[in-house]
Amino acid sequence: MVGASLAAASLAGGLIVVDPMGLRSKGPESAAEVLPASTSAVVEFDVEPDLLQVAELATFAGKVKPLQQWAPPGDGGDLREKLWKSVAGPCAGVDYATKVKPWLGRKVAVATVDGSDARVWTVQVRDEQAARGGVAELASCGLVPDGVAVRDNFLVLAQDDATALRLVDEGRQEPLAQRAEYAEDTRRTAQSGLVKFWTTKQQLVALSRTSQADALTRSLGSVAPRLVEEGRAADWRSGAGVLRFGGGVPEVKLVVKSNQPHKASTTEMGLASLPRDSVLGFGISDGDEVLRHSWPQVQHVLARLGVDVPQLAKRHHLEAPGDVETVLGKDFKVSFSPAERPVERVQELPMQLQSIGRSRKSPDAVESIVQKSGVQEQGWQPARRRRTLALSKDPQRSAMVLRTKKRLTQDETFRSAYPKPEQAQVGVYANLQALGPIAVNAAPPALKPWVEALGAVGANAHNEDANYSVMRVAVTPRG
């Protein structure tokens, strides 16, 4: 690598300067040190991760059918070749061993700059001369742009040489790594990983409007496009994330900077106290307070999704949002446990509701609201024990759910899938394997292969200071 610590020599006016102590600065180590501060989005792949990450990726991929091309590592663990095979497309005829492997370095990134739709690539290289020849061949078959410029051990590929040279020059003067938003966001991910990404809201919205993204969104179901529209309207600045493996389980950590002030999470709201056999779980802390401040927006979103809120409240004899705030209370949790017979719909599963309110009367108020909502007319029977309410079409099942002392923390699948920390304002858990046909039948066609291959999904989110929201998502393979 240029600037390695053994010696660095330069010739200036006939004078050779030797740096045996390695005092000269090293070259850039990531795309953020090469790309200019005007970069609006970047995704960087570590195609030569440490052996532990490679092994864990292979273990996970071997159990998930849509990913089995990534495992086992029969080529000695060369993740670069697997990545090449997955993206080669029109250049599939190019021999990896002789035309790509000799020069391809550790980091490959794709970015957009100045809000343009044009893609810019940065590629860390081992041999600049070999890399130039290889990149020219890849450009001839349309995989990468034609323009090339060099910055130490990185090639910058853009639409033409002039653009690539300009980006290198701008990146040298003011790199993305020094941009305040990028530095603030990525500092909160604080982890290395196989994939790291950062984007501004404007760039992500622009990407979501492309024909390919629209087609994918539509394939996920009729509600997905409306949810995307709500995401486009949300008031946030930028976000960063990282994907890495731990214990054979992939975990994504995502941080988002909001333009709207919010209170940092100070309460612990884990799903751990739910019954061990829960197959679906959801919880929210300070739900009543969140709803009180965001009710107009909640109504707007529900209306956009086709929900007539006044009619729904009238049908269930509820006063919205007052009754809903009471039910959510200080700590709201709901879970579904498997029935003793195969079922095809979530509505047929026994449900447990926990709602810890802000006063001693809250459990009574919650039970009163649930009863007047008309659920008994649909066959649901409420049962109560202390602050916990169980609803089931099988009263014996409700009683068993209320008495159990076995909790989700004792379940290995939950411990693997539910990411730490458990301190969160929102938590979600789904044991897809235990749900069986319910999960598969409910999944959009594009996601069915994944639902069939995955064991469980867990996610939690909480607010931090400086108006940051942090989310962690982990998935396990089917056992």
XYZ file of C-alpha atoms in Angstrom, residues 84-329:
246
model
C -18.141 -11.019 -8.567
C -20.385 -13.878 -9.666
C -23.440 -12.152 -8.205
C -22.861 -8.798 -9.966
C -20.922 -9.737 -13.127
C -24.023 -9.759 -15.353
C -22.937 -8.752 -18.882
C -19.296 -9.349 -17.902
C -19.860 -12.937 -16.750
C -17.479 -14.120 -19.468
C -14.557 -12.248 -17.916
C -12.304 -14.702 -16.095
C -12.185 -13.735 -12.440
C -8.950 -15.573 -11.587
C -6.838 -13.770 -14.212
C -8.706 -10.515 -14.936
C -10.084 -9.457 -11.538
C -8.539 -11.286 -8.580
C -4.918 -10.050 -9.061
C -5.856 -6.396 -8.566
C -9.140 -6.254 -6.621
C -8.604 -4.904 -3.114
C -10.668 -5.089 0.052
C -13.220 -2.279 -0.344
C -15.721 -1.706 -3.167
C -18.298 1.074 -2.976
C -21.110 2.499 -5.082
C -22.166 6.099 -4.520
C -24.149 9.017 -5.885
C -22.648 12.505 -5.866
C -24.279 15.937 -6.128
C -27.721 14.290 -6.099
C -27.121 12.868 -9.594
C -28.597 9.558 -10.720
C -25.220 8.566 -12.196
C -23.391 5.916 -10.181
C -19.833 6.476 -9.029
C -17.653 3.516 -8.038
C -14.610 3.426 -5.809
C -12.456 0.289 -5.871
C -9.519 -0.370 -3.622
C -6.787 -2.008 -5.717
C -3.579 -3.960 -5.138
C -1.970 -3.250 -8.517
C -2.883 -0.004 -10.262
C -1.599 -1.001 -13.712
C -3.415 -4.341 -13.693
C -6.515 -2.630 -12.299
C -6.626 -0.104 -15.150
C -6.587 -2.910 -17.705
C -9.186 -4.917 -15.829
C -11.501 -1.947 -15.338
C -11.250 -1.069 -19.049
C -12.438 -4.586 -19.877
C -15.310 -4.336 -17.383
C -16.304 -0.944 -18.801
C -16.365 -2.370 -22.336
C -19.100 -4.809 -21.334
C -21.044 -2.190 -19.398
C -20.511 -3.223 -15.785
C -18.752 -0.030 -14.632
C -18.446 3.534 -16.007
C -15.701 4.439 -18.505
C -14.094 7.334 -16.633
C -11.133 6.489 -14.396
C -9.032 8.489 -11.931
C -6.547 7.333 -9.295
C -6.259 8.361 -5.660
C -3.482 6.457 -3.926
C -4.681 2.843 -3.737
C -8.217 3.616 -4.961
C -9.696 3.912 -8.427
C -12.637 6.283 -8.863
C -14.908 5.290 -11.743
C -17.355 7.843 -13.152
C -19.113 8.677 -16.427
C -15.917 10.089 -17.968
C -12.294 10.828 -17.064
C -12.951 14.526 -16.448
C -15.700 13.758 -13.917
C -13.584 11.112 -12.178
C -10.625 13.522 -11.929
C -12.879 16.277 -10.575
C -14.288 13.955 -7.894
C -10.804 12.862 -6.845
C -9.692 16.497 -6.574
C -12.768 17.523 -4.586
C -12.400 14.479 -2.355
C -8.808 15.363 -1.598
C -9.792 18.901 -0.584
C -12.928 18.001 1.401
C -13.715 14.274 1.742
C -17.066 12.815 2.711
C -15.487 11.522 5.935
C -15.214 15.126 7.135
C -18.809 16.079 6.306
C -20.576 16.773 9.593
C -23.734 14.750 8.835
C -21.779 11.703 7.667
C -19.400 11.820 10.624
C -22.240 12.192 13.155
C -24.350 9.403 11.664
C -21.630 6.818 11.109
C -20.091 7.420 14.531
C -23.307 6.077 16.061
C -23.130 2.783 14.172
C -19.676 2.291 15.753
C -19.092 -1.128 14.197
C -17.231 -2.678 11.319
C -19.202 -4.982 9.061
C -19.637 -6.641 5.693
C -21.705 -3.728 4.403
C -21.831 -0.111 5.563
C -24.142 2.510 4.100
C -25.092 6.147 4.485
C -27.709 8.263 2.699
C -29.473 11.575 2.801
C -33.249 11.574 2.741
C -33.322 13.364 -0.619
C -31.231 10.680 -2.298
C -33.202 7.799 -0.837
C -36.486 9.380 -1.946
C -35.076 9.857 -5.436
C -33.993 6.210 -5.528
C -37.411 5.057 -4.333
C -39.002 6.756 -7.327
C -37.088 4.725 -9.907
C -39.030 2.214 -11.980
C -37.112 -0.721 -10.486
C -37.854 0.370 -6.909
C -41.512 1.020 -7.707
C -41.858 -2.428 -9.266
C -40.304 -4.069 -6.193
C -42.566 -2.089 -3.857
C -45.683 -3.108 -5.771
C -44.625 -6.761 -5.629
C -44.718 -6.634 -1.816
C -48.457 -5.986 -1.722
C -51.032 -3.246 -2.054
C -50.161 -1.547 1.251
C -46.407 -1.246 0.571
C -46.600 1.663 -1.933
C -48.663 3.703 0.530
C -46.164 3.037 3.305
C -43.356 4.163 1.000
C -45.206 7.422 0.397
C -45.419 7.973 4.140
C -41.704 7.334 4.416
C -41.028 9.915 1.725
C -43.050 12.470 3.666
C -41.310 11.805 6.999
C -39.167 14.636 8.323
C -35.649 13.242 8.664
C -32.208 14.313 7.490
C -29.964 11.306 6.926
C -29.201 7.806 8.125
C -26.427 5.232 8.376
C -26.246 1.514 8.914
C -24.040 -1.542 9.120
C -24.594 -5.261 8.432
C -22.495 -7.757 10.324
C -22.694 -11.303 11.696
C -22.555 -12.526 15.273
C -23.169 -16.103 16.354
C -24.120 -17.062 12.804
C -26.925 -14.482 12.814
C -26.929 -11.335 10.656
C -27.737 -8.095 12.413
C -28.417 -4.685 10.895
C -27.950 -1.575 13.001
C -29.607 1.517 11.547
C -29.448 5.082 12.869
C -31.607 7.934 11.568
C -31.317 11.639 12.340
C -34.707 13.332 12.668
C -35.378 17.012 12.062
C -38.099 16.885 14.700
C -37.199 16.973 18.413
C -38.011 13.911 20.452
C -37.335 12.627 23.951
C -34.609 10.052 24.421
C -35.760 6.675 25.701
C -35.172 6.183 29.412
C -37.397 3.191 30.173
C -36.715 -0.484 29.693
C -39.292 -2.208 27.553
C -38.069 -5.634 26.575
C -40.280 -8.438 25.321
C -38.555 -10.845 27.669
C -41.489 -11.083 30.095
C -43.794 -12.544 27.455
C -44.621 -16.290 27.659
C -41.919 -18.566 26.332
C -44.170 -20.049 23.655
C -45.055 -16.658 22.126
C -44.751 -16.777 18.341
C -45.587 -13.118 17.771
C -44.797 -10.242 20.090
C -45.060 -6.464 20.003
C -44.435 -3.870 22.657
C -44.159 -0.107 23.059
C -43.038 2.029 25.990
C -44.731 5.327 26.806
C -47.256 4.465 24.124
C -49.878 6.808 25.518
C -47.481 9.740 25.455
C -46.253 8.920 21.937
C -49.835 8.695 20.656
C -50.859 11.922 22.376
C -48.138 13.873 20.580
C -48.501 12.140 17.234
C -52.237 11.461 16.917
C -52.780 13.800 13.911
C -49.965 12.056 12.043
C -51.244 8.613 13.059
C -54.713 9.509 11.739
C -53.166 10.742 8.509
C -51.176 7.537 7.993
C -54.173 5.314 8.779
C -56.339 7.308 6.373
C -53.685 6.898 3.662
C -53.796 3.155 4.300
C -57.547 3.131 3.768
C -58.615 2.970 7.433
C -61.655 5.052 8.363
C -60.672 5.903 11.949
C -63.999 7.458 13.094
C -65.972 4.544 11.653
C -63.604 2.010 13.207
C -63.890 3.701 16.627
C -67.671 3.820 16.356
C -67.903 0.153 15.392
C -65.865 -0.877 18.443
C -67.495 1.599 20.840
C -64.185 3.379 21.425
C -63.302 6.985 22.059
C -60.265 7.782 19.955
C -57.603 8.544 20.866
C -58.435 8.576 24.609
C -59.303 4.901 24.971
C -56.334 3.889 22.841
C -53.994 5.981 24.999
C -55.353 4.244 28.108
C -54.765 0.799 26.633
C -51.235 1.653 25.530
C -50.383 3.052 28.949
